[in-house]
CSV table of C-alpha atoms and ligand atoms in Angstrom, one decimal:
chain,number,residue,atom,x,y,z
E,1,MET,CA,24.8,20.3,73.4
E,2,PRO,CA,24.2,17.2,75.6
E,3,ASP,CA,27.1,16.1,77.8
E,4,TRP,CA,27.4,12.7,76.1
E,5,MET,CA,28.4,14.4,72.9
E,6,ASP,CA,32.1,14.1,73.1
E,7,MET,CA,34.0,16.6,71.0
E,8,THR,CA,37.4,15.4,72.1
E,9,SER,CA,37.6,12.1,70.3
E,10,ASN,CA,39.9,11.2,67.5
E,11,HIS,CA,39.8,13.3,64.3
E,12,ASN,CA,37.8,16.0,65.9
E,13,ALA,CA,34.5,14.3,64.9
E,14,PRO,CA,31.6,14.6,67.4
E,15,VAL,CA,30.8,11.2,68.6
E,16,LEU,CA,27.8,10.1,70.5
E,17,THR,CA,28.6,8.2,73.7
E,18,ASP,CA,26.1,6.3,75.7
E,19,PRO,CA,25.0,7.6,79.0
E,20,PRO,CA,25.7,5.3,81.9
E,21,PRO,CA,23.0,2.7,82.7
E,22,MET,CA,20.5,3.9,85.3
E,23,THR,CA,20.7,1.9,88.5
E,24,LEU,CA,17.4,2.1,90.4
E,25,THR,CA,18.3,1.0,93.8
E,26,LYS,CA,17.7,2.2,97.3
E,27,SER,CA,20.4,0.5,99.3
E,28,ARG,CA,23.4,-1.8,99.1
E,29,LEU,CA,22.5,-5.4,98.3
E,30,GLY,CA,21.8,-7.4,101.4
E,31,THR,CA,20.9,-4.5,103.6
E,32,HIS,CA,17.6,-3.6,102.3
E,33,SER,CA,14.4,-5.3,103.4
E,34,SER,CA,13.4,-8.7,102.2
E,35,LEU,CA,10.2,-7.0,100.9
E,36,TYR,CA,11.7,-7.1,97.4
E,37,GLN,CA,13.0,-10.6,97.4
E,38,PRO,CA,10.3,-13.1,96.3
E,39,HIS,CA,9.9,-16.4,98.2
E,40,GLY,CA,12.3,-19.1,97.2
E,41,VAL,CA,14.6,-16.7,95.4
E,42,VAL,CA,18.3,-17.3,96.3
E,43,PHE,CA,20.5,-15.0,94.3
E,44,SER,CA,23.8,-16.5,93.2
E,45,PRO,CA,26.6,-14.5,94.8
E,46,THR,CA,28.8,-15.0,91.7
E,47,LEU,CA,26.3,-13.7,89.2
E,48,PHE,CA,24.5,-11.1,91.3
E,49,GLN,CA,26.1,-7.8,90.7
E,50,SER,CA,26.9,-5.8,93.8
E,51,ILE,CA,24.5,-2.9,93.6
E,52,PRO,CA,26.3,0.3,94.0
E,53,TRP,CA,25.1,2.4,96.8
E,54,LYS,CA,23.0,5.3,95.6
E,55,LYS,CA,20.9,7.8,97.4
E,56,PRO,CA,17.2,7.1,96.8
E,57,LEU,CA,16.2,8.3,93.3
E,58,ILE,CA,13.6,10.9,93.2
E,59,VAL,CA,11.1,11.3,90.5
E,60,ASN,CA,12.7,14.6,89.5
E,61,ASP,CA,15.8,12.6,88.3
E,62,VAL,CA,14.0,11.6,85.1
E,63,ARG,CA,13.5,15.3,84.3
E,64,SER,CA,17.2,15.8,84.3
E,65,SER,CA,18.7,16.6,80.9
E,66,SER,CA,20.7,13.3,80.8
E,67,TRP,CA,17.6,11.2,80.9
E,68,LEU,CA,15.9,13.1,78.1
E,69,ASP,CA,19.2,13.4,76.2
E,70,ALA,CA,19.6,9.6,76.4
E,71,MET,CA,16.1,9.1,75.2
E,72,LYS,CA,16.6,11.5,72.3
E,73,SER,CA,20.0,10.3,71.3
E,74,SER,CA,18.7,7.7,68.9
E,75,SER,CA,16.0,9.9,67.4
E,76,PRO,CA,16.1,9.8,63.6
E,77,THR,CA,13.3,12.3,63.5
E,78,HIS,CA,15.5,14.9,65.1
E,79,ARG,CA,18.2,14.3,62.6
E,80,LYS,CA,15.8,14.3,59.7
E,81,LYS,CA,14.3,17.6,60.6
E,82,ALA,CA,17.7,19.2,61.1
E,83,LYS,CA,18.8,17.9,57.7
E,84,GLU,CA,15.7,19.2,56.0
E,85,SER,CA,16.3,22.7,57.4
E,86,SER,CA,20.0,22.8,56.5
E,87,THR,CA,21.8,21.2,53.6
E,88,GLU,CA,25.0,22.5,55.0
E,89,LEU,CA,24.4,20.5,58.2
E,90,ALA,CA,23.8,17.4,56.0
E,91,SER,CA,27.1,17.7,54.4
E,92,THR,CA,28.8,18.3,57.7
E,93,ASP,CA,27.1,15.1,59.0
E,94,THR,CA,28.7,13.2,56.0
E,95,ASP,CA,32.1,14.6,56.9
E,96,PHE,CA,31.7,13.6,60.5
E,97,TYR,CA,30.7,10.1,59.4
E,98,HIS,CA,33.7,9.8,57.2
E,99,SER,CA,36.1,11.0,59.9
E,100,TRP,CA,34.4,8.6,62.3
E,101,MET,CA,35.1,5.8,59.9
E,102,LEU,CA,38.8,6.4,60.2
E,103,LYS,CA,38.4,5.1,63.7
E,104,TYR,CA,35.8,2.4,62.9
E,105,PRO,CA,36.6,1.4,59.3
E,106,SER,CA,34.0,-0.2,57.2
E,107,ALA,CA,34.1,-4.0,57.5
E,108,LEU,CA,33.4,-4.1,53.8
E,109,THR,CA,36.4,-2.0,52.7
E,110,SER,CA,38.5,-3.8,55.4
E,111,PHE,CA,37.2,-7.1,54.3
E,112,GLU,CA,40.6,-8.4,53.1
E,113,GLN,CA,42.2,-7.4,56.4
E,114,ILE,CA,39.5,-9.3,58.3
E,115,THR,CA,39.8,-12.4,56.2
E,116,ASN,CA,43.6,-12.4,56.2
E,117,TYR,CA,43.4,-12.6,59.9
E,118,GLY,CA,40.7,-15.3,59.7
E,119,LYS,CA,42.8,-17.5,57.4
E,120,GLY,CA,43.2,-21.0,58.9
E,121,LYS,CA,40.9,-20.1,61.8
E,122,THR,CA,37.3,-21.1,62.7
E,123,ILE,CA,35.2,-17.9,62.4
E,124,ALA,CA,32.4,-17.9,65.0
E,125,LEU,CA,29.6,-15.5,64.0
E,126,PHE,CA,27.5,-13.7,66.6
E,127,LEU,CA,24.6,-11.6,65.3
E,128,ASP,CA,22.3,-9.2,67.0
E,129,TYR,CA,18.7,-9.2,65.6
E,130,ASP,CA,16.9,-5.8,65.7
E,131,GLY,CA,18.8,-3.1,63.7
E,132,THR,CA,21.3,-5.7,62.5
E,133,LEU,CA,19.4,-8.4,60.7
E,134,SER,CA,16.1,-6.5,60.5
E,135,PRO,CA,15.7,-2.8,60.0
E,136,ILE,CA,14.3,-0.7,62.8
E,137,VAL,CA,10.6,-0.2,62.4
E,138,ASP,CA,7.9,1.5,64.5
E,139,ASN,CA,6.1,-1.7,65.5
E,140,PRO,CA,8.4,-4.2,67.3
E,141,ASP,CA,6.0,-7.0,66.3
E,142,HIS,CA,6.7,-6.2,62.7
E,143,ALA,CA,10.5,-6.3,62.7
E,144,PHE,CA,10.7,-9.0,60.1
E,145,MET,CA,13.9,-9.9,58.4
E,146,SER,CA,13.9,-10.2,54.6
E,147,ASP,CA,14.1,-13.6,52.9
E,148,THR,CA,17.4,-12.5,51.4
E,149,MET,CA,18.8,-11.8,54.8
E,150,ARG,CA,17.5,-15.2,56.1
E,151,ALA,CA,19.1,-17.0,53.2
E,152,ALA,CA,22.4,-15.2,53.8
E,153,VAL,CA,22.3,-16.2,57.5
E,154,ARG,CA,21.4,-19.7,56.6
E,155,GLU,CA,24.3,-19.9,54.2
E,156,ALA,CA,26.7,-18.4,56.7
E,157,ALA,CA,25.7,-21.0,59.3
E,158,LYS,CA,26.8,-23.7,56.9
E,159,TYR,CA,30.4,-22.5,57.1
E,160,PHE,CA,30.6,-20.8,60.5
E,161,PRO,CA,29.2,-21.6,63.9
E,162,THR,CA,26.5,-18.9,64.1
E,163,ALA,CA,24.5,-17.6,67.0
E,164,ILE,CA,21.8,-14.9,67.4
E,165,ILE,CA,22.1,-12.8,70.6
E,166,SER,CA,19.1,-10.7,71.1
E,167,GLY,CA,17.3,-8.5,73.7
E,168,ARG,CA,14.1,-10.2,72.7
E,169,SER,CA,12.8,-13.4,74.3
E,170,ARG,CA,14.5,-16.4,72.7
E,171,ASP,CA,11.2,-17.8,71.4
E,172,LYS,CA,10.3,-14.5,69.8
E,173,VAL,CA,13.6,-14.0,68.0
E,174,TYR,CA,13.5,-17.6,66.9
E,175,ASP,CA,10.1,-17.0,65.4
E,176,PHE,CA,11.5,-14.1,63.4
E,177,VAL,CA,14.6,-15.8,62.2
E,178,GLY,CA,13.2,-19.3,61.8
E,179,LEU,CA,16.5,-21.1,61.2
E,180,THR,CA,17.1,-24.3,63.1
E,181,GLU,CA,20.8,-24.4,62.2
E,182,LEU,CA,21.7,-21.6,64.6
E,183,TYR,CA,22.2,-21.1,68.3
E,184,TYR,CA,19.9,-18.6,70.1
E,185,ALA,CA,20.4,-16.4,73.1
E,186,GLY,CA,17.4,-14.3,74.1
E,187,SER,CA,16.8,-11.7,76.8
E,188,HIS,CA,20.2,-10.1,76.3
E,189,GLY,CA,21.9,-13.4,76.7
E,190,MET,CA,20.0,-14.5,79.8
E,191,ASP,CA,18.4,-17.4,78.0
E,192,ILE,CA,20.8,-19.5,75.9
E,193,VAL,CA,20.3,-22.8,74.0
E,194,GLY,CA,23.7,-24.3,73.1
E,195,PRO,CA,25.0,-27.6,72.1
E,196,VAL,CA,25.4,-30.4,74.6
E,197,ARG,CA,28.8,-30.2,76.1
E,198,PRO,CA,30.3,-30.4,79.6
E,199,LEU,CA,30.9,-26.9,80.9
E,200,SER,CA,33.0,-25.4,83.6
E,201,ASN,CA,31.5,-25.3,87.1
E,202,ASP,CA,30.8,-21.6,86.7
E,203,HIS,CA,27.6,-22.4,84.9
E,204,LEU,CA,25.6,-24.0,87.6
E,205,ASN,CA,22.3,-22.9,86.1
E,206,CYS,CA,23.0,-24.9,82.9
E,207,ILE,CA,20.6,-27.9,82.5
E,208,ARG,CA,20.1,-30.5,79.8
E,209,SER,CA,16.9,-29.9,77.8
E,210,THR,CA,15.4,-30.5,74.4
E,211,ASP,CA,14.8,-27.9,71.7
E,212,LYS,CA,11.6,-27.5,69.6
E,213,GLN,CA,12.9,-30.1,67.2
E,214,GLY,CA,13.4,-32.6,70.1
E,215,LYS,CA,17.2,-32.3,69.9
E,216,GLU,CA,19.2,-32.5,73.1
E,217,VAL,CA,20.6,-29.1,74.1
E,218,ASN,CA,22.2,-27.2,77.0
E,219,LEU,CA,19.8,-24.7,78.4
E,220,PHE,CA,21.3,-21.8,80.4
E,221,GLN,CA,19.1,-19.4,82.2
E,222,PRO,CA,21.1,-17.6,84.8
E,223,ALA,CA,18.1,-15.3,85.7
E,224,SER,CA,15.5,-18.0,86.0
E,225,LYS,CA,14.8,-17.1,89.7
E,226,PHE,CA,13.8,-13.6,88.5
E,227,LEU,CA,11.0,-14.9,86.3
E,228,PRO,CA,8.1,-14.2,88.7
E,229,MET,CA,9.5,-10.8,89.5
E,230,ILE,CA,9.8,-9.9,85.8
E,231,GLU,CA,6.2,-11.1,85.1
E,232,GLU,CA,5.0,-8.9,88.0
E,233,VAL,CA,6.9,-5.8,86.9
E,234,PHE,CA,5.7,-6.4,83.3
E,235,ARG,CA,2.1,-6.3,84.5
E,236,ALA,CA,2.8,-3.2,86.7
E,237,LEU,CA,4.5,-1.4,83.8
E,238,VAL,CA,1.6,-2.2,81.4
E,239,GLU,CA,-0.8,-0.7,84.0
E,240,SER,CA,1.3,2.3,84.8
E,241,THR,CA,1.9,3.3,81.2
E,242,LYS,CA,-1.6,2.4,79.9
E,243,ASP,CA,-2.7,6.0,79.5
E,244,ILE,CA,0.4,7.1,77.6
E,245,LYS,CA,-0.5,7.1,73.9
E,246,GLY,CA,1.9,5.0,71.9
E,247,ALA,CA,3.7,3.4,74.8
E,248,ASN,CA,4.3,-0.3,74.4
E,249,VAL,CA,5.5,-2.7,77.0
E,250,GLU,CA,7.1,-5.9,75.7
E,251,ASN,CA,7.7,-9.0,77.8
E,252,ASN,CA,11.0,-10.5,76.9
E,253,LYS,CA,10.9,-13.2,79.5
E,254,PHE,CA,13.9,-12.3,81.6
E,255,CYS,CA,13.7,-8.6,80.9
E,256,VAL,CA,11.0,-6.1,79.9
E,257,SER,CA,11.2,-3.4,77.2
E,258,VAL,CA,9.2,-0.2,77.5
E,259,HIS,CA,9.0,1.3,74.0
E,260,TYR,CA,8.5,5.0,73.5
E,261,ARG,CA,9.2,5.2,69.7
E,262,ASN,CA,5.5,6.0,69.1
E,263,VAL,CA,5.0,8.3,72.1
E,264,ASP,CA,4.9,12.0,71.4
E,265,GLU,CA,8.2,13.5,72.6
E,266,LYS,CA,6.4,15.8,75.0
E,267,TYR,CA,5.4,12.7,77.0
E,268,TRP,CA,8.9,11.1,77.1
E,269,THR,CA,9.5,12.5,80.6
E,270,THR,CA,6.1,11.1,81.7
E,271,ILE,CA,7.0,7.6,80.5
E,272,ALA,CA,10.4,7.7,82.2
E,273,GLN,CA,8.7,8.8,85.4
E,274,CYS,CA,6.2,5.9,85.2
E,275,VAL,CA,9.0,3.4,84.7
E,276,GLN,CA,11.1,4.9,87.4
E,277,LYS,CA,8.2,5.0,89.9
E,278,THR,CA,7.3,1.4,89.2
E,279,LEU,CA,10.9,0.3,89.6
E,280,GLU,CA,11.3,1.9,93.0
E,281,ASP,CA,9.7,-1.2,94.4
E,282,TYR,CA,12.2,-3.5,92.6
E,283,PRO,CA,15.7,-2.8,93.7
E,284,HIS,CA,16.8,-6.1,92.2
E,285,LEU,CA,16.0,-4.8,88.7
E,286,ARG,CA,17.9,-2.1,86.8
E,287,LEU,CA,17.2,0.0,83.8
E,288,THR,CA,19.2,0.5,80.7
E,289,HIS,CA,18.6,2.5,77.5
E,290,GLY,CA,18.2,1.0,74.0
E,291,ARG,CA,16.9,2.5,70.8
E,292,LYS,CA,13.9,4.4,71.9
E,293,VAL,CA,13.3,1.8,74.5
E,294,LEU,CA,13.8,1.6,78.3
E,295,GLU,CA,14.9,-1.9,79.2
E,296,VAL,CA,14.3,-3.4,82.7
E,297,ARG,CA,16.4,-6.3,83.6
E,298,PRO,CA,17.8,-8.1,86.7
E,299,VAL,CA,20.8,-6.8,88.5
E,300,LEU,CA,22.9,-9.7,87.4
E,301,ASP,CA,26.5,-9.9,86.2
E,302,TRP,CA,25.4,-11.3,82.9
E,303,ASP,CA,25.1,-9.6,79.5
E,304,LYS,CA,25.7,-10.2,75.8
E,305,GLY,CA,29.5,-10.3,76.4
E,306,LYS,CA,29.1,-13.1,78.9
E,307,ALA,CA,26.8,-14.8,76.5
E,308,VAL,CA,29.4,-14.8,73.8
E,309,GLU,CA,31.9,-16.3,76.2
E,310,PHE,CA,29.4,-18.9,77.3
E,311,LEU,CA,28.6,-19.9,73.7
E,312,LEU,CA,32.3,-20.0,72.7
E,313,GLU,CA,32.8,-22.4,75.6
E,314,SER,CA,29.7,-24.4,74.7
E,315,LEU,CA,31.0,-24.7,71.1
E,316,GLY,CA,34.5,-25.8,72.3
E,317,LEU,CA,35.9,-22.7,70.8
E,318,SER,CA,37.2,-20.8,73.9
E,319,ASN,CA,40.9,-20.4,74.6
E,320,CYS,CA,41.8,-21.4,71.1
E,321,ASP,CA,44.2,-19.3,69.0
E,322,ASP,CA,42.7,-20.7,65.8
E,323,VAL,CA,39.2,-19.1,66.5
E,324,LEU,CA,38.1,-15.7,65.3
E,325,PRO,CA,34.8,-14.6,66.9
E,326,ILE,CA,33.0,-11.8,65.0
E,327,TYR,CA,30.1,-10.0,66.6
E,328,VAL,CA,27.8,-7.8,64.6
E,329,GLY,CA,25.4,-5.5,66.5
E,330,ASP,CA,23.9,-2.0,66.5
E,331,ASP,CA,22.8,-1.3,70.1
E,332,ARG,CA,24.2,-0.3,73.4
E,333,THR,CA,23.8,-3.8,74.8
E,334,ASP,CA,26.0,-5.1,72.0
E,335,GLU,CA,28.9,-3.0,73.5
E,336,ASP,CA,29.3,-5.6,76.2
E,337,ALA,CA,30.1,-8.2,73.6
E,338,PHE,CA,32.4,-5.8,71.6
E,339,LYS,CA,34.2,-5.1,74.8
E,340,VAL,CA,34.8,-8.8,75.6
E,341,LEU,CA,36.3,-9.3,72.1
E,342,ARG,CA,38.4,-6.2,72.2
E,343,GLU,CA,39.7,-6.6,75.7
E,344,GLY,CA,40.6,-10.2,75.3
E,345,ASN,CA,42.1,-9.4,71.9
E,346,ARG,CA,40.0,-12.2,70.7
E,347,GLY,CA,38.0,-11.1,67.8
E,348,TYR,CA,36.2,-8.3,66.0
E,349,GLY,CA,33.1,-6.3,67.0
E,350,ILE,CA,31.3,-4.7,64.1
E,351,LEU,CA,29.0,-1.8,64.9
E,352,VAL,CA,26.0,-1.3,62.6
E,353,SER,CA,25.4,2.5,62.6
E,354,SER,CA,24.7,5.2,60.2
E,355,ILE,CA,25.6,7.9,62.7
E,356,PRO,CA,29.0,8.3,64.5
E,357,LYS,CA,29.0,6.9,68.0
E,358,GLU,CA,31.7,5.9,70.4
E,359,SER,CA,32.1,2.1,70.5
E,360,ASN,CA,34.2,-0.8,71.6
E,361,ALA,CA,33.8,-2.3,68.1
E,362,PHE,CA,36.7,-2.5,65.6
E,363,TYR,CA,34.8,-2.0,62.4
E,364,SER,CA,31.5,-0.6,61.2
E,365,LEU,CA,28.7,-1.3,58.8
E,366,ARG,CA,26.2,1.4,57.9
E,367,ASP,CA,22.9,-0.5,57.9
E,368,THR,CA,21.3,-3.9,57.5
E,369,SER,CA,22.0,-3.9,53.7
E,370,GLU,CA,25.7,-3.7,54.4
E,371,VAL,CA,25.3,-6.5,57.0
E,372,LEU,CA,23.8,-8.6,54.2
E,373,GLU,CA,26.7,-7.8,51.9
E,374,PHE,CA,29.2,-8.6,54.6
E,375,LEU,CA,27.6,-12.0,55.3
E,376,LYS,CA,27.5,-12.8,51.6
E,377,SER,CA,31.2,-11.8,51.2
E,378,LEU,CA,32.2,-13.9,54.1
E,379,VAL,CA,30.5,-17.0,52.6
E,380,GLY,CA,32.0,-16.2,49.2
E,381,TRP,CA,35.5,-15.9,50.7
E,382,LYS,CA,35.1,-19.2,52.6
E,383,LYS,CA,33.9,-21.0,49.6
E,384,SER,CA,36.7,-19.8,47.4
E,385,SER,CA,39.3,-20.4,50.0
E,386,SER,CA,38.3,-24.0,50.5
E,387,LEU,CA,38.4,-24.9,46.8
V,1,LIG,O1,19.2,-7.1,71.0
V,1,LIG,P1,18.3,-6.8,69.9
V,1,LIG,O2,17.9,-8.0,69.0
V,1,LIG,O3,18.7,-5.7,69.0
V,1,LIG,O4,16.9,-6.3,70.6
V,1,LIG,C1,16.9,-5.0,71.2
V,1,LIG,C2,15.5,-4.6,71.3
V,1,LIG,O5,15.0,-4.6,69.9
V,1,LIG,C3,13.6,-4.4,69.7
V,1,LIG,O6,13.4,-3.0,69.8
V,1,LIG,C4,14.0,-2.2,68.8
V,1,LIG,O7,13.5,-2.6,67.5
V,1,LIG,C5,12.1,-2.4,67.3
V,1,LIG,C6,11.7,-2.9,65.9
V,1,LIG,O8,12.5,-2.4,64.9
V,1,LIG,C7,11.8,-0.9,67.4
V,1,LIG,O9,10.5,-0.6,67.2
V,1,LIG,C8,12.3,-0.4,68.8
V,1,LIG,O10,12.2,1.0,68.9
V,1,LIG,C9,13.8,-0.7,69.1
V,1,LIG,O11,14.1,-0.4,70.4
V,1,LIG,C10,12.7,-5.2,70.6
V,1,LIG,O12,11.4,-4.8,70.4
V,1,LIG,C11,13.2,-5.0,72.1
V,1,LIG,O13,12.4,-5.9,72.9
V,1,LIG,C12,14.6,-5.4,72.2
V,1,LIG,O14,15.1,-5.3,73.5
């Protein structure tokens, strides 16, 4: 059993925990050679995470079971095969899910509790895209959301300030969602368009701009200096993975996704090695795991949690007792947002998952169809309570 499978959690249910993010660095920030720092790049000391010292990674690291376990952890094929071979296992899975739900109750069955707490408050909605609004599919370019979901999000945005926070580039996620009435944060929150409003001095990278409709907006791109580096590493990753059948490298503007969903499992170590080898030349970039994807992003103290805080401030909703932020997401990167809401006792994270996993969320929803139901219920509640 992989070491991230924690048998000691509440209710004796096995729960998947995420492996720690991989940090691909050779030396402490500031001590390594300027070889890696592109011309003109001045890294903001407040945003730039201090890179923990680590001994140089060797290629063998990716063969360690934790890498492969992490890569396998979101593998539906494994679960499906196991279920096919044992109906007993399938029913045990269901039991585990139900005991897990004692810790992360369904946001649908707990709906009254949520809305009771939301009474008299402004509910701010934050929605992840892949796996939350659109089902996970093999081809990332075909992750379309249904018209019904789009209509539900549009309706929700009429009653609640609503933002999409995605790992995809902002343009790409906007093309999928196609709703002008929302706010968008792409590249895991490193590319945010919010309403025009004076912000605290922490956000020096925030500039006035215009959106596609010509409306004046605040544009916040804390990783803008990394753009040339990300483009370079994108090209390098395309090249280094080109012979791996099924590998797909996606440019998400301030981060890069290396997909292995369509790669034969026997080559997963190879793809991990390729990525690791390429990143050895980029100590200012780090690697995290998503759903059958390795994500390369700047070593920057910025994530979806920070993006939620930024958007709340932009919307004039931070530090208010009468605001209830709700964040719905399915992936590891969404945990940063769940954590911000949980730790600040500020709102609710809702994890979308059909398998038990450890999370900072308060509630759960099983899949995108339950997300749809939740959004519709929220709108129905708001309409009836304002009659
Ligand atoms: O933050 P998100 O909006 O959830 O974006 C996270 C990544 O989502 C996409 O990849 C995932 O969905 C694909 C389509 O269903 C699937 O093929 C892939 O295996 C998943 O990892 C997107 O393509 C990535 O760029 C995002 O980082």
